[in-house]
Short mmCIF file of C-alpha atoms in Angstrom, two decimals:
data_model
loop_
_atom_site.label_atom_id
_atom_site.label_comp_id
_atom_site.label_asym_id
_atom_site.label_seq_id
_atom_site.Cartn_x
_atom_site.Cartn_y
_atom_site.Cartn_z
CA MET L 1 20.70 -23.20 -31.48
CA THR L 2 16.93 -23.17 -31.08
CA VAL L 3 15.80 -21.57 -27.84
CA LYS L 4 13.00 -23.40 -26.07
CA PRO L 5 10.46 -21.76 -23.76
CA SER L 6 10.62 -22.74 -20.11
CA THR L 7 8.28 -25.37 -18.71
CA ARG L 8 8.64 -23.94 -15.19
CA PRO L 9 5.72 -21.85 -13.91
CA GLY L 10 5.80 -18.26 -12.71
CA MET L 11 6.43 -14.73 -13.94
CA GLY L 12 9.56 -12.62 -13.79
CA GLY L 13 12.86 -14.12 -12.71
CA ILE L 14 12.24 -17.47 -10.97
CA LEU L 15 15.09 -19.37 -9.31
CA TYR L 16 15.77 -23.00 -10.00
CA ASP L 17 18.72 -25.10 -8.87
CA GLY L 18 21.57 -23.73 -10.97
CA GLY L 19 19.89 -20.90 -12.79
CA VAL L 20 16.91 -18.64 -13.42
CA THR L 21 13.76 -18.87 -15.52
CA PHE L 22 12.84 -15.58 -17.17
CA ARG L 23 9.26 -14.99 -18.30
CA VAL L 24 7.67 -11.74 -19.47
CA TRP L 25 4.46 -10.68 -21.18
CA ALA L 26 5.09 -8.53 -24.29
CA PRO L 27 2.44 -9.34 -26.92
CA HIS L 28 3.53 -6.69 -29.43
CA ALA L 29 7.25 -7.47 -29.34
CA ASP L 30 9.02 -8.79 -32.42
CA ALA L 31 11.69 -10.33 -30.19
CA VAL L 32 12.65 -10.27 -26.50
CA TYR L 33 16.10 -10.69 -24.95
CA VAL L 34 17.42 -10.62 -21.43
CA ALA L 35 20.63 -8.70 -20.83
CA GLY L 36 22.50 -8.54 -17.55
CA THR L 37 25.67 -8.86 -15.59
CA PHE L 38 25.74 -12.58 -16.46
CA ASN L 39 26.25 -11.81 -20.18
CA ASP L 40 28.05 -8.46 -19.94
CA TRP L 41 24.80 -6.67 -20.83
CA ASP L 42 24.82 -8.11 -24.32
CA ALA L 43 21.48 -7.13 -25.85
CA ARG L 44 21.39 -10.18 -28.17
CA ALA L 45 23.17 -12.94 -26.26
CA HIS L 46 20.08 -14.48 -24.65
CA PRO L 47 16.88 -14.35 -26.73
CA LEU L 48 13.65 -15.57 -25.13
CA ALA L 49 11.34 -18.00 -26.89
CA ARG L 50 7.71 -17.34 -27.79
CA GLU L 51 5.23 -19.25 -25.66
CA GLY L 52 2.05 -17.98 -27.25
CA HIS L 53 -0.51 -15.48 -26.00
CA GLY L 54 2.17 -12.80 -25.84
CA TYR L 55 4.47 -14.55 -23.35
CA TRP L 56 8.22 -15.07 -23.77
CA SER L 57 10.50 -17.25 -21.63
CA ARG L 58 13.62 -19.37 -21.30
CA ASP L 59 15.86 -20.98 -18.66
CA ILE L 60 19.40 -19.64 -18.23
CA ASP L 61 21.91 -21.61 -16.21
CA GLY L 62 24.51 -19.92 -14.03
CA VAL L 63 22.55 -16.75 -13.14
CA ARG L 64 23.15 -15.90 -9.47
CA PRO L 65 20.50 -14.67 -7.04
CA ARG L 66 21.18 -11.43 -5.12
CA LYS L 67 24.25 -10.74 -7.28
CA ASP L 68 23.24 -10.65 -10.92
CA ARG L 69 21.24 -7.79 -12.40
CA TYR L 70 19.22 -7.73 -15.59
CA ARG L 71 16.78 -5.96 -17.90
CA TYR L 72 14.57 -7.16 -20.70
CA VAL L 73 15.40 -5.83 -24.16
CA ILE L 74 12.18 -5.67 -26.16
CA ARG L 75 12.48 -5.28 -29.91
CA ASN L 76 9.58 -3.53 -31.58
CA GLY L 77 10.43 -2.64 -35.17
CA GLU L 78 13.61 -0.59 -35.08
CA ARG L 79 13.27 0.18 -31.37
CA ALA L 80 15.12 -1.60 -28.58
CA LEU L 81 13.31 -0.95 -25.28
CA TRP L 82 15.30 -1.73 -22.11
CA ARG L 83 12.77 -2.56 -19.37
CA ILE L 84 12.86 -3.44 -15.70
CA ASP L 85 11.01 -6.71 -15.07
CA PRO L 86 7.35 -5.90 -14.23
CA TYR L 87 7.54 -8.62 -11.54
CA ALA L 88 10.85 -7.34 -10.12
CA GLN L 89 11.00 -7.73 -6.33
CA ASP L 90 14.47 -6.20 -5.97
CA VAL L 91 15.68 -3.20 -7.97
CA THR L 92 18.75 -1.01 -7.68
CA ASP L 93 16.43 2.02 -7.79
CA SER L 94 13.25 3.08 -9.55
CA ALA L 95 15.09 3.77 -12.84
CA GLY L 96 17.82 1.15 -12.42
CA ASP L 97 18.09 -2.58 -12.92
CA THR L 98 16.30 -5.68 -11.67
CA ILE L 99 18.29 -7.71 -9.13
CA VAL L 100 17.74 -11.47 -9.32
CA HIS L 101 15.48 -12.16 -6.35
CA ASP L 102 16.06 -14.89 -3.78
CA PRO L 103 12.93 -15.61 -1.70
CA ALA L 104 14.88 -17.55 0.96
CA PHE L 105 14.61 -16.10 4.48
CA ASP L 106 14.92 -17.54 7.97
CA TRP L 107 11.52 -16.91 9.55
CA GLY L 108 12.40 -18.84 12.70
CA ASP L 109 9.26 -19.63 14.68
CA ASP L 110 7.13 -16.96 12.97
CA ASN L 111 4.64 -19.67 11.97
CA GLY L 112 3.38 -19.50 15.54
CA TYR L 113 2.09 -15.94 15.05
CA HIS L 114 -1.67 -15.44 14.89
CA MET L 115 -3.07 -12.01 14.10
CA PRO L 116 -5.72 -10.60 16.45
CA ALA L 117 -9.40 -11.02 15.78
CA TRP L 118 -10.72 -8.02 13.88
CA HIS L 119 -12.77 -6.75 16.83
CA GLU L 120 -9.56 -6.63 18.91
CA ILE L 121 -7.38 -4.77 16.41
CA VAL L 122 -5.96 -1.30 17.10
CA ILE L 123 -4.24 0.11 13.99
CA TYR L 124 -1.25 2.45 13.91
CA GLU L 125 -0.74 4.11 10.52
CA MET L 126 2.96 4.55 9.77
CA HIS L 127 5.15 6.17 7.12
CA ILE L 128 8.51 4.39 7.10
CA GLY L 129 10.51 7.37 5.86
CA THR L 130 9.46 9.67 8.71
CA PHE L 131 8.73 7.30 11.59
CA ASN L 132 12.37 7.15 12.63
CA GLY L 133 14.11 9.47 10.19
CA VAL L 134 16.70 12.17 10.78
CA PRO L 135 15.83 15.81 9.90
CA ASP L 136 17.56 17.07 6.73
CA SER L 137 18.94 13.61 5.99
CA ALA L 138 18.04 10.43 4.14
CA PRO L 139 14.61 8.93 4.86
CA GLY L 140 14.20 6.50 7.72
CA ASN L 141 14.30 2.81 6.92
CA LEU L 142 12.89 -0.49 8.11
CA ASP L 143 15.82 -1.18 10.42
CA GLY L 144 15.10 2.10 12.19
CA VAL L 145 11.45 1.16 12.57
CA ILE L 146 12.45 -2.18 14.11
CA GLY L 147 14.37 -0.21 16.73
CA ARG L 148 11.19 1.68 17.65
CA LEU L 149 8.87 -1.33 17.80
CA PRO L 150 9.17 -1.52 21.62
CA HIS L 151 7.50 1.92 21.73
CA LEU L 152 4.52 0.55 19.82
CA SER L 153 4.42 -2.53 22.02
CA GLU L 154 4.39 -0.28 25.09
CA LEU L 155 1.66 1.84 23.52
CA GLY L 156 -0.38 -1.33 23.02
CA VAL L 157 -1.24 -1.19 19.31
CA ASN L 158 -1.40 -4.61 17.68
CA ALA L 159 -1.46 -3.72 13.97
CA ILE L 160 0.80 -1.44 11.93
CA GLN L 161 -0.58 -0.12 8.66
CA ILE L 162 2.35 0.94 6.49
CA MET L 163 1.84 3.67 3.91
CA PRO L 164 2.83 2.28 0.48
CA PRO L 165 6.45 1.07 0.64
CA MET L 166 6.70 -0.06 -2.99
CA GLU L 167 9.56 1.34 -5.10
CA PHE L 168 8.83 4.93 -6.10
CA ALA L 169 10.71 7.69 -7.90
CA GLY L 170 13.31 9.39 -5.69
CA GLU L 171 13.79 8.74 -1.97
CA PHE L 172 11.09 10.92 -0.38
CA SER L 173 7.42 10.21 -1.05
CA TRP L 174 4.15 9.33 0.62
CA GLY L 175 4.35 6.19 -1.52
CA TYR L 176 1.19 6.70 -3.58
CA ASN L 177 3.24 6.90 -6.80
CA PRO L 178 4.46 3.30 -7.16
CA ALA L 179 6.87 2.73 -10.02
CA HIS L 180 7.31 -1.01 -9.33
CA ILE L 181 4.54 -2.60 -7.28
CA PHE L 182 6.38 -5.89 -6.60
CA ALA L 183 9.51 -4.21 -5.19
CA ILE L 184 10.14 -2.62 -1.80
CA GLU L 185 11.53 0.92 -1.92
CA SER L 186 15.31 0.47 -2.04
CA ALA L 187 15.88 3.39 0.38
CA TYR L 188 13.73 1.59 2.97
CA GLY L 189 15.73 -1.64 3.00
CA ALA L 190 14.37 -3.81 0.17
CA THR L 191 13.05 -7.35 0.56
CA ASP L 192 15.13 -8.73 3.43
CA GLY L 193 14.53 -5.51 5.36
CA LEU L 194 10.78 -5.96 5.02
CA LYS L 195 10.86 -9.61 6.04
CA SER L 196 13.02 -8.78 9.08
CA PHE L 197 10.55 -6.05 10.01
CA VAL L 198 7.51 -8.34 9.69
CA LYS L 199 9.23 -11.02 11.78
CA ALA L 200 10.20 -8.48 14.48
CA ALA L 201 6.63 -7.10 14.59
CA HIS L 202 5.15 -10.60 14.82
CA ASP L 203 7.56 -11.45 17.65
CA LEU L 204 5.92 -8.59 19.60
CA GLY L 205 2.40 -9.68 18.69
CA ILE L 206 1.90 -6.89 16.14
CA ALA L 207 0.29 -7.51 12.74
CA VAL L 208 1.57 -5.74 9.62
CA LEU L 209 -0.90 -4.33 7.10
CA PHE L 210 0.14 -2.94 3.70
CA ASP L 211 -1.27 0.08 1.90
CA VAL L 212 -1.46 -0.98 -1.77
CA VAL L 213 -2.15 1.25 -4.79
CA TYR L 214 -4.04 -0.37 -7.66
CA ASN L 215 -6.10 2.63 -8.82
CA HIS L 216 -3.12 4.00 -10.78
CA PHE L 217 0.59 3.31 -11.22
CA GLY L 218 3.44 5.84 -11.23
CA PRO L 219 3.37 8.17 -13.05
CA ASP L 220 7.16 8.71 -12.70
CA ASP L 221 9.90 6.15 -13.54
CA LEU L 222 7.18 3.87 -14.88
CA ASP L 223 8.71 1.16 -17.10
CA LEU L 224 5.24 -0.32 -17.59
CA TRP L 225 4.37 2.71 -19.73
CA GLN L 226 4.17 1.52 -23.38
CA PHE L 227 6.05 -1.52 -22.13
CA ASP L 228 6.38 -3.42 -25.41
CA GLY L 229 6.17 -0.37 -27.69
CA TRP L 230 2.45 -0.54 -28.42
CA ALA L 231 -0.10 2.10 -27.41
CA GLU L 232 -3.25 3.79 -28.63
CA ASN L 233 -4.06 7.50 -28.41
CA ASP L 234 -0.48 8.10 -27.18
CA MET L 235 -1.42 6.47 -23.87
CA GLY L 236 0.08 3.74 -21.72
CA GLY L 237 -0.05 0.58 -23.77
CA ILE L 238 -0.70 -2.99 -22.66
CA TYR L 239 -0.90 -2.45 -18.88
CA PHE L 240 -3.27 0.54 -19.05
CA TYR L 241 -6.53 1.74 -20.47
CA ASN L 242 -5.83 3.61 -23.69
CA ASP L 243 -8.97 5.72 -23.74
CA TRP L 244 -10.88 8.07 -21.40
CA ARG L 245 -10.89 5.40 -18.68
CA ALA L 246 -7.14 5.97 -18.18
CA HIS L 247 -7.73 9.36 -16.55
CA THR L 248 -7.11 9.65 -12.80
CA PRO L 249 -6.25 12.63 -10.59
CA TRP L 250 -2.67 11.29 -10.46
CA GLY L 251 -2.02 10.82 -14.17
CA HIS L 252 -3.45 8.84 -17.07
CA THR L 253 -2.18 5.56 -15.65
CA ARG L 254 -5.18 3.53 -14.54
CA PRO L 255 -4.52 -0.18 -15.14
CA ASP L 256 -6.72 -1.95 -17.68
CA TYR L 257 -8.89 -4.01 -15.31
CA GLY L 258 -10.57 -5.71 -18.26
CA ARG L 259 -7.38 -7.30 -19.61
CA GLY L 260 -6.74 -10.76 -18.14
CA GLU L 261 -2.97 -10.37 -17.91
CA VAL L 262 -3.29 -7.09 -15.98
CA ARG L 263 -5.87 -8.57 -13.62
CA GLN L 264 -3.50 -11.48 -13.01
CA TYR L 265 -0.65 -9.03 -12.38
CA ILE L 266 -2.60 -7.27 -9.62
CA ARG L 267 -3.90 -10.54 -8.14
CA ASP L 268 -0.37 -12.00 -8.10
CA ASN L 269 0.91 -8.89 -6.36
CA ALA L 270 -1.65 -9.11 -3.56
CA LEU L 271 -1.03 -12.81 -2.91
CA MET L 272 2.76 -12.36 -3.01
CA TRP L 273 2.68 -9.88 -0.09
CA LEU L 274 0.47 -12.22 1.93
CA GLU L 275 2.32 -15.43 1.19
CA GLU L 276 6.03 -14.70 0.72
CA TYR L 277 6.22 -11.68 3.03
CA ARG L 278 3.55 -12.84 5.52
CA ILE L 279 1.74 -9.50 5.44
CA ASP L 280 -1.45 -9.70 7.51
CA GLY L 281 -3.78 -7.67 5.31
CA PHE L 282 -4.27 -4.60 3.15
CA ARG L 283 -5.62 -1.13 3.03
CA VAL L 284 -6.48 -0.71 -0.66
CA ASP L 285 -6.03 2.91 -1.68
CA ALA L 286 -8.87 4.84 -3.36
CA THR L 287 -11.08 1.92 -4.34
CA ASN L 288 -13.65 4.46 -5.56
CA TYR L 289 -11.20 5.19 -8.41
CA ILE L 290 -10.97 1.50 -9.22
CA ARG L 291 -14.74 1.23 -9.65
CA ASN L 292 -15.43 4.64 -11.20
CA VAL L 293 -13.35 6.84 -13.50
CA TYR L 294 -13.96 9.95 -11.39
CA GLY L 295 -14.25 8.26 -8.01
CA ARG L 296 -18.00 8.87 -7.85
CA ASP L 297 -20.74 6.90 -6.18
CA ASN L 298 -23.99 6.13 -8.03
CA ASP L 299 -22.77 7.33 -11.44
CA PRO L 300 -23.30 4.37 -13.82
CA ALA L 301 -22.19 6.32 -16.89
CA THR L 302 -18.61 6.50 -15.56
CA ASP L 303 -18.48 3.25 -13.60
CA ILE L 304 -15.81 0.65 -14.39
CA PRO L 305 -17.51 -2.76 -14.02
CA ASP L 306 -14.19 -4.53 -14.62
CA GLY L 307 -12.74 -2.67 -11.64
CA TRP L 308 -15.55 -3.89 -9.40
CA SER L 309 -15.16 -7.48 -10.59
CA LEU L 310 -11.38 -7.26 -10.08
CA MET L 311 -11.88 -6.25 -6.44
CA GLN L 312 -14.30 -9.15 -6.01
CA TRP L 313 -11.83 -11.60 -7.56
CA VAL L 314 -8.93 -10.45 -5.40
CA THR L 315 -10.92 -10.47 -2.15
CA ASP L 316 -12.28 -13.93 -3.03
CA GLU L 317 -8.78 -15.18 -3.80
CA ILE L 318 -7.44 -13.87 -0.50
CA ARG L 319 -10.35 -15.38 1.39
CA ALA L 320 -9.76 -18.72 -0.32
CA HIS L 321 -6.04 -18.73 0.49
CA GLN L 322 -5.86 -16.95 3.87
CA ALA L 323 -9.33 -16.09 5.13
CA TRP L 324 -8.07 -14.51 8.37
CA LYS L 325 -6.28 -11.66 6.58
CA LEU L 326 -7.86 -8.20 7.02
CA MET L 327 -8.84 -6.32 3.84
CA ILE L 328 -9.69 -2.64 4.26
CA ALA L 329 -10.96 -0.35 1.50
CA GLU L 330 -10.33 3.37 1.35
CA ASP L 331 -13.48 4.16 -0.60
CA MET L 332 -14.62 7.24 1.35
CA GLN L 333 -18.11 7.20 -0.18
CA GLY L 334 -19.94 5.45 2.66
CA ASN L 335 -21.12 2.74 0.30
CA PRO L 336 -22.24 -0.38 2.24
CA TRP L 337 -21.69 -2.60 -0.82
CA ILE L 338 -17.93 -2.26 -0.35
CA THR L 339 -18.12 -4.56 2.68
CA LYS L 340 -20.94 -6.82 1.53
CA SER L 341 -19.91 -10.34 0.53
CA THR L 342 -19.13 -11.03 -3.10
CA GLY L 343 -21.87 -13.66 -3.05
CA ALA L 344 -24.37 -10.88 -2.36
CA GLY L 345 -22.82 -8.72 -5.10
CA GLY L 346 -20.53 -6.69 -2.84
CA ALA L 347 -16.82 -6.01 -3.21
CA GLY L 348 -15.96 -8.40 -0.36
CA PHE L 349 -13.82 -6.15 1.85
CA CYS L 350 -13.76 -6.74 5.61
CA SER L 351 -13.89 -3.05 6.53
CA GLN L 352 -13.58 0.45 5.10
CA TRP L 353 -12.31 3.84 6.21
CA ASP L 354 -15.22 5.92 7.49
CA ALA L 355 -14.89 9.39 5.96
CA ARG L 356 -17.99 10.68 7.70
CA PHE L 357 -16.66 9.81 11.17
CA VAL L 358 -13.41 11.71 10.78
CA SER L 359 -15.13 14.70 9.17
CA VAL L 360 -17.82 15.10 11.83
CA VAL L 361 -15.56 14.41 14.82
CA ARG L 362 -12.79 16.77 13.67
CA ARG L 363 -15.34 19.51 13.06
CA PHE L 364 -16.76 18.87 16.52
CA LEU L 365 -13.30 19.08 18.13
CA CYS L 366 -12.15 22.17 16.26
CA GLU L 367 -15.28 24.27 16.74
CA VAL L 368 -14.57 27.19 19.08
CA GLU L 369 -18.07 27.83 20.42
CA ASP L 370 -20.01 25.09 22.21
CA ALA L 371 -23.25 26.43 20.77
CA HIS L 372 -22.04 25.61 17.27
CA ARG L 373 -21.28 21.96 18.00
CA ASP L 374 -23.81 19.64 16.37
CA MET L 375 -24.38 17.00 19.05
CA ALA L 376 -27.00 15.18 16.95
CA ALA L 377 -24.51 14.76 14.10
CA LEU L 378 -21.93 13.48 16.58
CA ARG L 379 -24.43 11.01 18.05
CA ASP L 380 -25.34 9.71 14.61
CA VAL L 381 -21.75 9.23 13.44
CA LEU L 382 -20.76 7.44 16.64
CA ALA L 383 -23.59 4.95 16.11
CA GLN L 384 -23.01 4.54 12.35
CA ARG L 385 -22.66 0.98 11.08
CA TYR L 386 -22.37 -0.60 7.64
CA ASN L 387 -24.40 -3.76 7.15
CA ASP L 388 -25.16 -3.91 10.90
CA ASP L 389 -21.53 -4.80 11.64
CA ALA L 390 -19.66 -2.52 14.06
CA PHE L 391 -16.30 -3.55 12.59
CA ASP L 392 -17.17 -2.81 8.97
CA ARG L 393 -15.54 0.59 9.44
CA VAL L 394 -12.16 2.00 10.51
CA ILE L 395 -12.51 5.16 12.62
CA TYR L 396 -9.91 7.81 13.36
CA THR L 397 -9.31 11.53 13.85
CA GLU L 398 -5.89 11.63 12.15
CA SER L 399 -4.45 10.01 9.03
CA HIS L 400 -1.92 10.98 6.37
CA ASP L 401 -4.72 12.63 4.36
CA GLU L 402 -6.32 14.54 7.24
CA ASN L 403 -2.91 15.79 8.44
CA ALA L 404 -1.93 17.25 5.05
CA ASN L 405 -3.62 18.53 1.89
CA GLY L 406 -4.30 21.89 3.50
CA GLN L 407 -5.06 20.50 6.95
CA ALA L 408 -2.86 19.96 10.01
CA ARG L 409 -2.91 17.56 12.92
CA VAL L 410 -5.87 17.89 15.27
CA PRO L 411 -4.09 19.86 18.07
CA GLU L 412 -2.87 22.39 15.51
CA GLU L 413 -6.30 22.65 13.90
CA ILE L 414 -7.88 23.24 17.33
CA TRP L 415 -5.62 26.22 18.04
CA PRO L 416 -3.27 27.16 15.19
CA GLY L 417 0.18 27.97 16.51
CA HIS L 418 -0.67 26.59 19.96
CA ALA L 419 -0.82 22.83 19.44
CA ASP L 420 0.96 22.27 22.78
CA SER L 421 -1.61 24.25 24.73
CA TRP L 422 -3.91 22.78 27.38
CA ALA L 423 -6.99 23.41 25.21
CA ALA L 424 -5.46 21.61 22.20
CA ARG L 425 -4.32 18.69 24.36
CA LYS L 426 -7.69 18.45 26.08
CA ARG L 427 -9.85 18.45 22.97
CA SER L 428 -7.57 16.30 20.80
CA THR L 429 -7.46 13.59 23.47
CA LEU L 430 -11.24 13.87 23.78
CA GLY L 431 -11.29 12.92 20.11
CA ALA L 432 -9.14 9.89 20.89
CA GLY L 433 -11.62 8.94 23.60
CA LEU L 434 -14.39 8.97 21.00
CA VAL L 435 -12.32 6.81 18.61
CA PHE L 436 -11.58 4.19 21.24
CA THR L 437 -15.09 3.95 22.66
CA ALA L 438 -17.15 4.06 19.45
CA PRO L 439 -18.12 0.98 17.40
CA GLY L 440 -15.48 0.33 14.76
CA ILE L 441 -11.81 -0.54 14.29
CA PRO L 442 -9.80 2.31 15.88
CA MET L 443 -6.75 3.82 14.17
CA LEU L 444 -4.02 6.27 15.18
CA PHE L 445 -1.63 8.12 12.91
CA GLN L 446 2.06 8.03 13.81
CA GLY L 447 3.03 10.61 16.43
CA GLN L 448 -0.54 11.24 17.51
CA GLU L 449 0.33 9.70 20.88
CA LEU L 450 3.19 12.27 21.19
CA LEU L 451 0.96 15.28 20.45
CA GLU L 452 2.80 15.86 17.18
CA ASP L 453 1.88 19.24 15.73
CA ALA L 454 1.77 21.03 12.37
CA TRP L 455 1.16 18.81 9.33
CA PHE L 456 2.52 15.66 7.73
CA HIS L 457 5.44 15.90 5.28
CA ASP L 458 7.34 12.98 3.79
CA ASP L 459 10.64 14.62 4.77
CA ASN L 460 9.71 15.76 8.30
CA PRO L 461 10.39 12.97 10.82
CA ILE L 462 8.62 12.43 14.13
CA ASP L 463 10.09 14.44 17.00
CA TRP L 464 10.72 11.70 19.55
CA SER L 465 11.64 14.20 22.27
CA ARG L 466 7.91 14.86 22.55
CA LYS L 467 7.40 11.48 24.23
CA GLU L 468 9.13 12.84 27.33
CA ARG L 469 7.69 16.35 27.05
CA PHE L 470 4.13 15.06 26.71
CA HIS L 471 4.44 11.80 28.57
CA GLY L 472 1.00 12.27 30.08
CA VAL L 473 -0.51 12.32 26.60
CA PHE L 474 1.36 9.12 25.73
CA MET L 475 0.09 7.44 28.91
CA PHE L 476 -3.45 8.59 28.08
CA TYR L 477 -3.30 6.83 24.70
CA ARG L 478 -1.64 3.77 26.25
CA ASP L 479 -4.37 3.48 28.88
CA LEU L 480 -7.15 4.03 26.33
CA ILE L 481 -5.75 1.22 24.19
CA ARG L 482 -5.54 -1.08 27.22
CA LEU L 483 -9.16 -0.37 28.02
CA ARG L 484 -10.14 -0.91 24.39
CA ARG L 485 -8.41 -4.28 24.21
CA ASN L 486 -9.54 -5.46 27.65
#
C-alpha cells in the first residue's frame, strides 16, 4: 500500500477526529517510521511519506491522545535512530517517549483576564522546584505553587516570571538546560498542570511570564543532537550550527538561526506558549548569546546577524498576534537597541534586565563604610533610562543569578553569617525601597519578602516559617508594592 503524506497542517503529533497526523523534519533520512504503543513499537509498521523539503508525514487512525506513546524511527544508512518528537508537548521524561498531546482544557472564564499595563507590573521571579518544595525530597510542582498563590496575592505582585520549566535532564535544575523546549518538565506537572496554574494565577489577577532559552539547547538528553544522522565537524547536525558559531558557555549547542526550519521551530515555540497556554509574555535568556557568539557588545567579527534577525522576527510575530504581551530580554550589556522597535533596526523587546542597576545598588548596600559609598553612581543608575522610556528596563536587587554563582542573597552579602540581623534587614529593605521607587519595572526574587538567606540552590526550598518570623519584613514589601501600584 502506498503511504500518502498528510494534507493537514502542523508539526509533531496533531490530533484529528479519529486519529493523529505525524509530521517531522528529517532532510537526511532515507526513511522515517513512527513506532508506539498503537503498533506494539514496531519499527517498520508505519512508514511516513516524503513531502519534499525534508519533511515526512502521514495520518494514522486510532491513535489515542493522552494514552498512546511514540517515537520516530529515522533510518540513515544502516542506522536506526529512535527520536522523541522535536515538537513533543508531553513526554514521559527527558529520555523517554512522546505522549500524544491533547490540547483540550477547560479555561472557564479565563478569557476575561487582562494583564496589567507594563507601567503597573510588579514581577516575582519564581523557581517551581523550590518555591513550595520539601527539603531532601522531590522538587516542588505546579500544584504546590497553586496552593501558595494566595501568598503572592496578599503580597500584591501581579506578574510571576517562572524560571525555565521546559523538560530538562533529571528532576532538579535551574531549567537553563532544556532538552525539549515544547514540553513542560514532567516532575512539575506537565501540560495540564501548567494550564491549571495559569488559570489559577489569572483568577487572582496575576500574569504569568515564561523564561525561555533559545541561545542554546541541552546539552543533556538532547534528541535534537544529530537528529537525522547528519552532522559536520562532529557537531550537532540539522538543528545546530556545525562550525565555530556553535560554541556557547553551556555546550556547543547553539541553534542554527540561519536555517529556516530552525527559525520556524523557535517561532512556533514562542507562539505556542502565548496561544495554547495563555502565557502573558517572556523573559528571553541571554539574548547577547543569540546575537554574538561570545555574548559581546560591539564586536562585529563575532556577531550573528541571523540571531538578531530571528529576535526581530519573533518579536514582530508576537506583536502582530498579541501586542499586549510583555517581552523582556536578558541581554545584560546595556544596549539600547535591544528595546528599540524593529522598524528602527532594534530587536523589538519591550524591556530588558538592567545589569548596571543591580550591580551598583548591591555594591552600595553591601559596602561597610559610608565613606566608600558612591552616591553619584547611585544617583546615575536610579535615573538611567533606555530610549527615554522608564519602563524599558527591569530593576531588582535579587535574581537567580545574583543569588548564586558565588554570590548570596542581599542580607547574607551585607553581613555573612548574620542575614537575620537588624543591619542586614535594614539595608536589604532599603534596597527594596530603591527598586520600588526608581523608574523601571520592579522585580523580586522568590523568598526575598521572607528575608531568605544564604544562596539559591535548585534543591533548597523556601523556608516558609520565615514569613511568621520576619512578618514585619513581609509587611514592608507588601506595603511598598501597594504604594508602587497606587
